[in-house]
XYZ file of N, CA and C in Angstrom:
762
model
N 16.987 18.102 7.535
C 17.279 18.674 6.227
C 16.982 17.694 5.101
N 16.696 16.434 5.480
C 16.373 15.453 4.467
C 17.441 14.400 4.313
N 17.018 13.143 4.391
C 17.940 12.028 4.254
C 17.531 11.195 3.052
N 18.521 10.648 2.361
C 18.248 9.723 1.270
C 19.226 8.578 1.391
N 18.724 7.360 1.393
C 19.572 6.194 1.572
C 19.341 5.210 0.434
N 20.420 4.550 0.025
C 20.366 3.565 -1.046
C 20.388 2.184 -0.439
N 19.531 1.294 -0.915
C 19.539 -0.072 -0.425
C 19.712 -1.054 -1.569
N 20.967 -1.396 -1.928
C 21.171 -2.460 -2.893
C 21.067 -3.815 -2.226
N 21.126 -3.848 -0.908
C 21.011 -5.114 -0.190
C 20.345 -4.876 1.153
N 20.347 -5.925 1.991
C 19.590 -5.928 3.234
C 20.335 -5.279 4.397
N 21.647 -5.138 4.275
C 22.450 -4.816 5.443
C 22.188 -3.452 6.042
N 21.812 -2.468 5.221
C 21.820 -1.086 5.701
C 20.835 -0.820 6.815
N 19.720 -1.601 6.888
C 18.777 -1.288 7.949
C 18.838 -2.301 9.092
N 19.913 -3.118 9.132
C 20.067 -4.022 10.261
C 20.540 -3.264 11.507
N 21.020 -2.065 11.339
C 21.371 -1.220 12.481
C 20.807 0.165 12.248
N 20.714 0.952 13.295
C 20.131 2.284 13.177
C 20.956 3.172 12.261
N 22.282 3.075 12.346
C 23.164 3.916 11.556
C 23.844 3.080 10.483
N 23.785 3.466 9.208
C 24.441 2.714 8.148
C 25.946 2.655 8.379
N 26.567 1.571 7.884
C 28.009 1.430 8.036
C 28.743 2.545 7.303
N 28.225 2.927 6.139
C 28.830 4.003 5.379
C 27.740 4.990 4.990
N 27.998 6.241 5.233
C 27.003 7.267 4.915
C 27.648 8.333 4.057
N 27.048 8.595 2.919
C 27.596 9.581 2.003
C 26.940 10.939 2.228
N 27.736 11.962 2.170
C 27.239 13.331 2.283
C 27.250 13.931 0.884
N 26.064 14.198 0.326
C 26.090 14.713 -1.037
C 26.570 16.163 -1.066
N 27.266 16.534 -2.121
C 27.873 17.873 -2.197
C 26.829 18.958 -2.423
N 27.307 20.155 -2.583
C 26.427 21.307 -2.799
C 25.838 21.247 -4.205
N 24.514 21.230 -4.284
C 23.793 21.298 -5.553
C 22.776 22.429 -5.445
N 22.577 23.137 -6.558
C 21.678 24.288 -6.536
C 20.383 24.076 -7.293
N 20.240 22.937 -7.975
C 18.950 22.625 -8.611
C 18.778 21.114 -8.671
N 17.534 20.691 -8.885
C 17.199 19.269 -8.828
C 17.855 18.466 -9.950
N 17.968 19.051 -11.112
C 18.597 18.351 -12.234
C 20.063 18.058 -11.931
N 20.730 19.026 -11.328
C 22.146 18.854 -10.970
C 22.296 17.733 -9.941
N 21.396 17.703 -8.956
C 21.423 16.627 -7.960
C 21.220 15.270 -8.631
N 20.208 15.166 -9.474
C 19.887 13.890 -10.115
C 21.047 13.378 -10.968
N 21.704 14.282 -11.660
C 22.841 13.888 -12.477
C 23.988 13.395 -11.588
N 24.212 14.081 -10.475
C 25.258 13.660 -9.551
C 24.949 12.320 -8.912
N 23.685 12.092 -8.557
C 23.302 10.825 -7.925
C 23.411 9.674 -8.934
N 23.072 9.931 -10.172
C 23.224 8.911 -11.222
C 24.694 8.513 -11.372
N 25.585 9.494 -11.340
C 27.016 9.211 -11.454
C 27.503 8.396 -10.260
N 26.924 8.656 -9.072
C 27.279 7.872 -7.895
C 26.893 6.408 -8.088
N 25.682 6.161 -8.557
C 25.244 4.781 -8.790
C 26.115 4.107 -9.840
N 26.484 4.866 -10.866
C 27.374 4.315 -11.893
C 28.715 3.927 -11.274
N 29.246 4.801 -10.423
C 30.537 4.537 -9.786
C 30.462 3.300 -8.888
N 29.333 3.130 -8.194
C 29.143 1.980 -7.312
C 28.708 0.739 -8.074
N 28.506 0.896 -9.389
C 28.088 -0.204 -10.270
C 26.757 -0.801 -9.811
N 25.818 0.095 -9.479
C 24.479 -0.312 -9.070
C 23.508 -0.044 -10.216
N 22.873 -1.086 -10.681
C 21.952 -0.972 -11.802
C 20.666 -0.276 -11.377
N 19.927 -0.908 -10.465
C 18.695 -0.329 -9.916
C 18.730 -0.476 -8.410
N 18.102 0.463 -7.726
C 18.173 0.481 -6.266
C 16.797 0.748 -5.656
N 16.689 0.388 -4.389
C 15.548 0.785 -3.563
C 15.985 2.016 -2.790
N 15.164 3.049 -2.787
C 15.526 4.293 -2.111
C 14.596 4.579 -0.941
N 15.204 4.925 0.186
C 14.480 5.436 1.347
C 14.817 6.913 1.453
N 13.809 7.766 1.409
C 14.049 9.200 1.496
C 13.130 9.843 2.515
N 13.695 10.709 3.349
C 12.913 11.417 4.361
C 12.904 12.903 4.063
N 11.717 13.507 4.133
C 11.542 14.944 3.913
C 12.104 15.339 2.546
N 13.085 16.232 2.507
C 13.683 16.621 1.220
C 14.279 15.413 0.508
N 14.863 14.487 1.277
C 15.417 13.278 0.673
C 14.373 12.485 -0.084
N 13.146 12.443 0.444
C 12.066 11.746 -0.246
C 11.674 12.446 -1.527
N 11.657 13.773 -1.490
C 11.334 14.528 -2.702
C 12.399 14.304 -3.769
N 13.673 14.352 -3.366
C 14.763 14.146 -4.314
C 14.754 12.709 -4.862
N 14.366 11.746 -4.033
C 14.264 10.363 -4.510
C 13.202 10.261 -5.606
N 12.078 10.944 -5.416
C 11.026 10.952 -6.440
C 11.512 11.633 -7.721
N 12.218 12.744 -7.556
C 12.732 13.468 -8.724
C 13.769 12.623 -9.473
N 14.565 11.853 -8.739
C 15.544 10.997 -9.405
C 14.847 9.877 -10.174
N 13.808 9.298 -9.579
C 13.038 8.262 -10.282
C 12.408 8.846 -11.541
N 11.918 10.060 -11.431
C 11.336 10.759 -12.582
C 12.407 11.050 -13.636
N 13.575 11.486 -13.189
C 14.699 11.838 -14.072
C 15.177 10.638 -14.882
N 15.114 9.440 -14.286
C 15.618 8.230 -14.950
C 14.499 7.337 -15.490
N 13.305 7.888 -15.683
C 12.167 7.027 -16.033
C 12.325 6.340 -17.386
N 13.080 6.941 -18.306
C 13.273 6.310 -19.625
C 14.253 5.143 -19.556
N 15.150 5.200 -18.588
C 16.092 4.105 -18.337
C 16.133 3.917 -16.823
N 15.122 3.241 -16.264
C 14.880 3.229 -14.820
C 16.075 2.779 -13.985
N 16.338 3.557 -12.936
C 17.387 3.209 -11.979
C 16.806 2.972 -10.577
N 15.521 3.263 -10.408
C 14.878 3.096 -9.099
C 13.886 1.948 -9.167
N 14.080 0.962 -8.286
C 13.178 -0.197 -8.284
C 11.988 0.008 -7.352
N 12.195 0.753 -6.271
C 11.078 1.062 -5.377
C 11.437 2.269 -4.516
N 10.411 2.853 -3.892
C 10.580 4.044 -3.066
C 9.907 3.858 -1.712
N 10.591 4.295 -0.669
C 9.986 4.424 0.660
C 10.116 5.895 1.032
N 8.978 6.565 1.152
C 8.956 8.014 1.330
C 8.468 8.346 2.736
N 9.354 8.875 3.553
C 9.062 9.145 4.961
C 8.873 10.639 5.198
N 7.696 11.012 5.694
C 7.407 12.438 5.950
C 7.811 13.302 4.761
N 7.474 12.838 3.575
C 7.928 13.522 2.372
C 6.791 14.263 1.687
N 7.123 14.899 0.565
C 6.163 15.744 -0.141
C 6.414 15.617 -1.638
N 5.483 16.123 -2.436
C 5.590 15.992 -3.891
C 5.626 17.337 -4.607
N 5.481 18.420 -3.849
C 5.434 19.748 -4.454
C 6.053 20.745 -3.475
N 7.089 21.449 -3.914
C 7.779 22.370 -3.017
C 6.960 23.613 -2.669
N 5.898 23.859 -3.393
C 5.089 25.051 -3.137
C 4.382 24.997 -1.781
N 4.329 23.818 -1.151
C 3.652 23.698 0.146
C 4.342 24.533 1.218
N 5.613 24.874 1.003
C 6.348 25.637 2.013
C 6.207 27.150 1.836
N 5.557 27.561 0.741
C 5.341 28.994 0.473
C 6.643 29.800 0.521
N 7.702 29.190 0.014
C 9.000 29.863 0.022
C 9.633 29.897 -1.373
N 8.866 29.549 -2.408
C 9.452 29.482 -3.753
C 9.992 30.837 -4.195
N 9.403 31.907 -3.717
C 9.834 33.248 -4.129
C 11.156 33.651 -3.479
N 11.549 32.961 -2.393
C 12.833 33.275 -1.740
C 13.920 32.256 -2.066
N 13.578 31.215 -2.812
C 14.524 30.124 -3.054
C 15.830 30.598 -3.674
N 15.755 31.593 -4.530
C 16.960 32.054 -5.224
C 17.792 33.052 -4.422
N 17.363 33.315 -3.196
C 18.111 34.283 -2.376
C 18.807 33.641 -1.179
N 18.601 32.338 -0.976
C 19.220 31.684 0.179
C 20.751 31.765 0.133
N 21.310 31.732 -1.071
C 22.765 31.742 -1.187
C 23.379 33.033 -0.647
N 22.560 34.084 -0.525
C 23.044 35.367 -0.018
C 23.006 35.457 1.508
N 22.213 34.600 2.145
C 21.975 34.725 3.579
C 23.115 34.137 4.404
N 23.406 34.739 5.557
C 24.440 34.197 6.449
C 23.966 32.904 7.117
N 24.900 32.140 7.631
C 24.583 30.832 8.225
C 23.566 30.916 9.353
N 23.706 31.901 10.249
C 22.818 31.971 11.411
C 21.365 32.151 10.983
N 21.153 32.898 9.900
C 19.789 33.115 9.422
C 19.225 31.845 8.786
N 20.053 31.108 8.062
C 19.627 29.853 7.445
C 19.302 28.815 8.512
N 20.120 28.756 9.551
C 19.872 27.810 10.642
C 18.576 28.137 11.365
N 18.312 29.433 11.514
C 17.072 29.857 12.174
C 15.854 29.406 11.373
N 15.945 29.460 10.041
C 14.847 29.019 9.185
C 14.592 27.530 9.376
N 15.664 26.746 9.408
C 15.530 25.295 9.575
C 15.004 24.953 10.965
N 15.569 25.566 11.987
C 15.164 25.269 13.358
C 13.718 25.651 13.631
N 13.177 26.562 12.840
C 11.780 26.960 13.006
C 10.812 25.833 12.747
N 11.265 24.777 12.042
C 10.411 23.621 11.753
C 10.547 22.510 12.785
N 11.472 22.666 13.731
C 11.666 21.643 14.743
C 10.608 21.783 15.834
N 10.259 20.666 16.452
C 9.257 20.675 17.518
C 9.757 21.503 18.696
N 8.873 22.350 19.215
C 9.247 23.208 20.336
C 8.546 22.815 21.628
N 7.517 21.988 21.538
C 6.772 21.576 22.721
C 7.414 20.389 23.408
N 6.766 19.867 24.462
C 7.306 18.711 25.191
C 7.304 17.455 24.317
N 8.391 16.711 24.365
C 8.523 15.465 23.595
C 9.126 14.405 24.504
N 9.014 13.133 24.095
C 9.588 12.066 24.903
C 11.113 12.058 24.732
N 11.820 11.356 25.617
C 13.294 11.382 25.594
C 13.910 10.960 24.252
N 13.341 9.967 23.584
C 13.913 9.514 22.315
C 13.763 10.574 21.232
N 12.625 11.250 21.226
C 12.434 12.329 20.263
C 13.351 13.504 20.583
N 13.554 13.775 21.877
C 14.460 14.858 22.277
C 15.882 14.553 21.825
N 16.292 13.290 21.959
C 17.628 12.890 21.508
C 17.765 13.047 19.993
N 16.702 12.694 19.259
C 16.728 12.814 17.794
C 16.866 14.284 17.383
N 16.130 15.160 18.072
C 16.211 16.599 17.769
C 17.613 17.128 18.087
N 18.166 16.716 19.229
C 19.515 17.154 19.603
C 20.528 16.689 18.556
N 20.379 15.461 18.087
C 21.295 14.927 17.075
C 21.219 15.746 15.798
N 19.999 16.080 15.371
C 19.841 16.837 14.133
C 20.317 18.281 14.293
N 20.184 18.840 15.489
C 20.714 20.187 15.738
C 22.239 20.158 15.608
N 22.872 19.111 16.155
C 24.321 18.963 16.026
C 24.728 18.835 14.565
N 23.949 18.063 13.804
C 24.227 17.899 12.377
C 24.093 19.242 11.655
N 23.083 19.990 12.055
C 22.862 21.305 11.452
C 24.056 22.224 11.696
N 24.584 22.162 12.924
C 25.726 23.009 13.283
C 26.968 22.645 12.474
N 27.031 21.411 11.987
C 28.215 20.968 11.254
C 28.200 21.391 9.789
N 27.055 21.893 9.312
C 26.946 22.285 7.914
C 27.406 23.719 7.697
N 28.105 23.931 6.606
C 28.553 25.270 6.263
C 27.464 26.069 5.576
N 27.730 27.335 5.325
C 26.730 28.221 4.736
C 26.264 27.719 3.372
N 27.187 27.308 2.520
C 26.808 26.872 1.170
C 25.989 25.594 1.207
N 26.313 24.677 2.138
C 25.544 23.440 2.260
C 24.117 23.728 2.721
N 23.987 24.574 3.720
C 22.657 24.952 4.201
C 21.856 25.665 3.116
N 22.480 26.619 2.470
C 21.786 27.394 1.445
C 21.349 26.516 0.287
N 22.200 25.584 -0.128
C 21.849 24.734 -1.265
C 20.691 23.803 -0.925
N 20.673 23.272 0.289
C 19.589 22.356 0.668
C 18.262 23.092 0.830
N 18.323 24.278 1.378
C 17.096 25.073 1.457
C 16.616 25.463 0.056
N 17.556 25.724 -0.843
C 17.191 26.047 -2.227
C 16.499 24.861 -2.883
N 17.062 23.651 -2.708
C 16.444 22.448 -3.270
C 15.070 22.207 -2.658
N 14.940 22.528 -1.373
C 13.681 22.294 -0.666
C 12.575 23.242 -1.111
N 12.955 24.446 -1.534
C 11.959 25.479 -1.828
C 11.890 25.886 -3.298
N 12.843 25.467 -4.097
C 12.842 25.795 -5.521
C 11.566 25.274 -6.173
N 10.923 26.085 -6.976
C 9.637 25.720 -7.554
C 9.740 24.447 -8.383
N 9.115 23.368 -7.904
C 9.176 22.084 -8.601
C 8.116 21.148 -8.034
N 7.737 20.175 -8.833
C 6.768 19.173 -8.383
C 7.054 17.858 -9.095
N 6.546 16.787 -8.526
C 6.745 15.447 -9.089
C 5.707 15.193 -10.176
N 6.155 14.618 -11.279
C 5.266 14.238 -12.368
C 4.919 12.754 -12.211
N 3.761 12.447 -11.647
C 3.454 11.058 -11.259
C 3.376 10.074 -12.423
N 3.013 10.547 -13.621
C 2.878 9.622 -14.745
C 4.218 9.009 -15.147
N 5.305 9.628 -14.726
C 6.627 9.113 -15.078
C 7.130 8.037 -14.113
N 6.494 7.938 -12.951
C 6.962 6.956 -11.976
C 5.817 6.097 -11.431
N 4.723 6.028 -12.186
C 3.539 5.328 -11.671
C 3.730 3.825 -11.526
N 4.745 3.240 -12.205
C 4.955 1.791 -12.137
C 5.916 1.382 -11.027
N 6.414 2.341 -10.264
C 7.356 2.044 -9.189
C 6.604 1.755 -7.885
N 6.880 0.616 -7.243
C 6.234 0.339 -5.948
C 6.648 1.379 -4.906
N 5.661 1.875 -4.170
C 5.909 2.958 -3.210
C 5.276 2.614 -1.866
N 5.989 2.915 -0.808
C 5.419 2.916 0.535
C 5.523 4.336 1.085
N 4.405 4.881 1.541
C 4.374 6.216 2.138
C 4.345 6.058 3.648
N 5.317 6.645 4.326
C 5.431 6.554 5.771
C 5.276 7.944 6.377
N 4.382 8.066 7.333
C 4.225 9.355 8.010
C 3.803 9.149 9.448
N 3.679 10.264 10.168
C 3.369 10.209 11.595
C 2.052 10.926 11.876
N 1.440 10.558 13.003
C 0.183 11.176 13.390
C 0.386 12.408 14.270
N 1.575 12.531 14.863
C 1.799 13.687 15.724
C 2.355 14.856 14.920
N 2.799 15.889 15.589
C 3.233 17.118 14.924
C 4.526 16.907 14.141
N 4.532 17.419 12.919
C 5.747 17.423 12.096
C 5.681 18.623 11.165
N 6.752 18.819 10.405
C 6.790 19.952 9.478
C 5.853 19.753 8.296
N 5.366 18.531 8.111
C 4.502 18.214 6.978
C 3.041 18.462 7.344
N 2.369 19.264 6.563
C 0.960 19.577 6.836
C 0.058 18.417 6.421
N -1.173 18.439 6.945
C -2.156 17.420 6.576
C -2.439 17.468 5.080
N -2.472 18.672 4.519
C -2.732 18.831 3.080
C -1.630 18.176 2.253
N -0.379 18.320 2.701
C 0.741 17.710 1.979
C 0.655 16.188 2.024
N 0.232 15.646 3.170
C 0.074 14.196 3.288
C -1.030 13.700 2.348
N -2.147 14.415 2.342
C -3.263 14.016 1.479
C -2.857 14.064 0.009
N -2.045 15.038 -0.346
C -1.579 15.153 -1.724
C -0.722 13.949 -2.108
N 0.077 13.467 -1.182
C 0.891 12.275 -1.433
C 0.010 11.047 -1.643
N -1.044 10.933 -0.840
C -1.951 9.799 -0.995
C -2.631 9.830 -2.369
N -2.999 11.019 -2.819
C -3.637 11.158 -4.130
C -2.654 10.844 -5.262
N -1.417 11.265 -5.069
C -0.398 11.061 -6.092
C -0.075 9.584 -6.269
N -0.118 8.841 -5.161
C 0.201 7.413 -5.200
C -0.972 6.623 -4.607
N -2.069 6.499 -5.357
C -3.256 5.835 -4.818
C -3.045 4.352 -4.500
N -2.063 3.726 -5.150
C -1.820 2.302 -4.929
C -0.664 2.044 -3.969
N -0.144 3.104 -3.377
C 0.996 2.963 -2.473
C 0.572 2.296 -1.167
N 1.512 1.557 -0.594
C 1.307 1.044 0.748
C 1.478 2.205 1.729
N 0.726 2.165 2.823
C 0.812 3.236 3.806
C 1.325 2.693 5.132
N 2.269 3.402 5.693
C 2.862 3.019 6.969
C 2.730 4.208 7.913
N 1.851 4.087 8.897
C 1.588 5.199 9.812
C 2.202 4.918 11.184
N 2.877 5.903 11.712
C 3.428 5.813 13.063
C 2.650 6.762 13.963
N 2.303 6.288 15.156
C 1.521 7.106 16.076
C 2.287 8.366 16.459
N 3.584 8.220 16.714
C 4.435 9.355 17.053
C 5.769 9.215 16.329
N 6.538 10.268 16.352
C 7.843 10.234 15.679
C 8.321 11.607 15.256
N 7.395 12.561 15.169
C 7.774 13.920 14.799
C 8.434 13.998 13.438
N 9.432 14.865 13.322
C 10.114 15.064 12.047
C 11.142 13.989 11.731
N 11.563 13.226 12.771
C 12.656 12.282 12.564
C 12.316 10.881 13.076
N 11.273 10.262 12.559
C 10.904 8.929 13.047
C 11.971 7.875 12.778
N 12.783 8.069 11.733
C 13.830 7.098 11.415
C 14.938 7.102 12.461
N 14.959 8.131 13.331
C 15.912 8.177 14.440
C 15.273 7.742 15.752
N 14.121 8.339 16.078
C 13.527 8.086 17.389
C 12.556 6.903 17.408
N 12.149 6.426 16.245
C 11.275 5.249 16.148
C 11.882 4.269 15.139
N 13.194 4.074 15.275
C 13.929 3.301 14.267
C 13.447 1.854 14.167
N 13.046 1.250 15.279
C 12.592 -0.143 15.238
C 11.331 -0.273 14.380
N 10.381 0.650 14.563
C 9.153 0.616 13.766
C 9.439 0.918 12.297
N 10.282 1.912 12.055
C 10.621 2.266 10.683
C 11.314 1.106 9.982
N 12.280 0.461 10.659
C 12.977 -0.672 10.067
C 12.031 -1.816 9.752
N 11.037 -2.019 10.608
C 10.060 -3.075 10.373
C 9.242 -2.782 9.116
N 8.800 -1.554 8.968
C 8.063 -1.167 7.760
C 8.934 -1.327 6.505
N 10.219 -1.003 6.643
C 11.132 -1.163 5.503
C 11.249 -2.634 5.121
N 11.378 -3.507 6.117
C 11.482 -4.933 5.851
C 10.228 -5.451 5.136
N 9.070 -5.007 5.601
C 7.818 -5.443 4.981
C 7.726 -4.938 3.539
N 8.152 -3.696 3.323
C 8.169 -3.149 1.962
C 9.053 -3.994 1.052
N 10.245 -4.346 1.532
C 11.210 -5.062 0.705
C 10.867 -6.535 0.527
N 10.000 -7.053 1.382
C 9.626 -8.468 1.293
C 8.992 -8.804 -0.050
N 8.302 -7.829 -0.660
C 7.620 -8.084 -1.930
C 8.592 -8.395 -3.064
N 9.865 -8.080 -2.893
C 10.861 -8.331 -3.931
C 11.681 -9.583 -3.659
N 11.333 -10.300 -2.596
C 12.069 -11.501 -2.227
C 12.014 -12.533 -3.358
N 13.165 -13.076 -3.701
C 13.222 -14.086 -4.753
C 13.358 -13.528 -6.149
N 13.426 -12.194 -6.277
C 13.589 -11.574 -7.594
C 15.036 -11.093 -7.755
N 15.357 -10.615 -8.945
C 16.699 -10.110 -9.231
C 17.067 -8.960 -8.312
N 16.073 -8.175 -7.919
C 16.334 -6.996 -7.098
C 15.915 -7.202 -5.649
N 15.996 -8.444 -5.191
C 15.700 -8.728 -3.789
C 16.673 -7.971 -2.905
N 16.154 -7.396 -1.823
C 16.993 -6.636 -0.906
C 17.090 -7.317 0.447
N 16.514 -8.503 0.553
C 16.570 -9.257 1.799
C 17.369 -10.527 1.553
N 18.462 -10.686 2.280
C 19.291 -11.871 2.176
C 18.620 -13.001 2.950
N 18.224 -14.091 2.276
C 17.532 -15.188 2.961
C 18.322 -15.761 4.126
N 19.653 -15.667 4.081
C 20.472 -16.214 5.157
C 20.421 -15.359 6.422
N 19.901 -14.155 6.288
C 19.898 -13.229 7.419
C 18.536 -13.136 8.102
N 17.479 -13.509 7.425
C 16.142 -13.428 8.011
C 15.276 -14.526 7.411
N 14.496 -15.166 8.248
C 13.619 -16.243 7.778
C 12.216 -15.723 7.540
N 11.455 -16.473 6.742
C 10.065 -16.099 6.479
C 9.259 -16.101 7.773
N 9.598 -17.056 8.669
C 8.879 -17.138 9.946
C 9.112 -15.879 10.788
N 10.364 -15.403 10.750
C 10.681 -14.193 11.514
C 9.894 -13.005 11.009
N 9.803 -12.857 9.686
C 9.061 -11.735 9.126
C 7.571 -11.856 9.399
N 7.049 -13.091 9.412
C 5.632 -13.287 9.727
C 5.350 -12.847 11.160
N 6.253 -13.177 12.079
C 6.094 -12.752 13.471
C 6.138 -11.235 13.568
N 7.078 -10.629 12.812
C 7.204 -9.176 12.839
C 5.951 -8.500 12.290
N 5.414 -9.068 11.197
C 4.196 -8.498 10.616
C 3.022 -8.638 11.578
N 2.965 -9.773 12.288
C 1.898 -9.968 13.253
C 1.991 -8.967 14.389
N 3.217 -8.707 14.850
C 3.430 -7.719 15.917
C 3.027 -6.332 15.455
N 3.334 -6.027 14.187
C 2.986 -4.718 13.646
C 1.475 -4.555 13.556
N 0.779 -5.619 13.145
C -0.678 -5.571 13.043
C -1.300 -5.296 14.409
N -0.782 -5.966 15.433
C -1.297 -5.743 16.800
C -1.045 -4.303 17.221
N 0.147 -3.799 16.893
C 0.478 -2.418 17.258
C -0.466 -1.438 16.575
N -0.788 -1.696 15.301
C -1.680 -0.804 14.561
C -3.084 -0.825 15.146
N -3.545 -2.012 15.574
C -4.884 -2.133 16.165
C -4.960 -1.360 17.469
N -3.862 -1.391 18.239
C -3.843 -0.669 19.517
C -3.900 0.824 19.285
N -3.261 1.286 18.171
C -3.255 2.715 17.858
C -4.637 3.182 17.430
């Protein structure tokens, strides 16, 4: 359904699951979400943050960066299996009717995007986990997220062109079409690209080691600045060089 994570420091990606995870409330439009997320950052006393967003979370992260462009609150973006225009789902005409639908019908819509063919055990575990998460959501939560996912909207790139971006996607089957991926590349021509050979819709769960490595490399560019997200006491430059070398070898093998 889309994940969005805030990284004011290095700790959140040292383990697969963050120590604290916030569940955002029911929002029915992107402006309402952005205003609520801004209030959250204010409450946490966070000036600017690095955002990791997957699927809908990545789209909302872009919209928040766009929303705050006059007084920037986003220092960088990592967009995983994300998109820049909701029209790719061809559901904009139904977006305003999700609130009327019963839970079972909304769940069926979401589950239709999950992989149905054979997958490896880690991907199967990730799908099972997300199905459990789906079952825990109420009708209004499901309807609001589908509304945000399909409501007619697109990212205005000129408002966030100065934000460093890493685009992360997978080569195997996912809910994101090839056209949507190409559109992201066009939107962010200077973005770093992080490709995973496999991972499906949830690489941050089933390929967490690779995803965390890409996140570390993305954040390395801010080392030594006011908005550094890597604590020097927790990781050495030599360690990151070894990790980058391992990643390069992995990419060559792919």
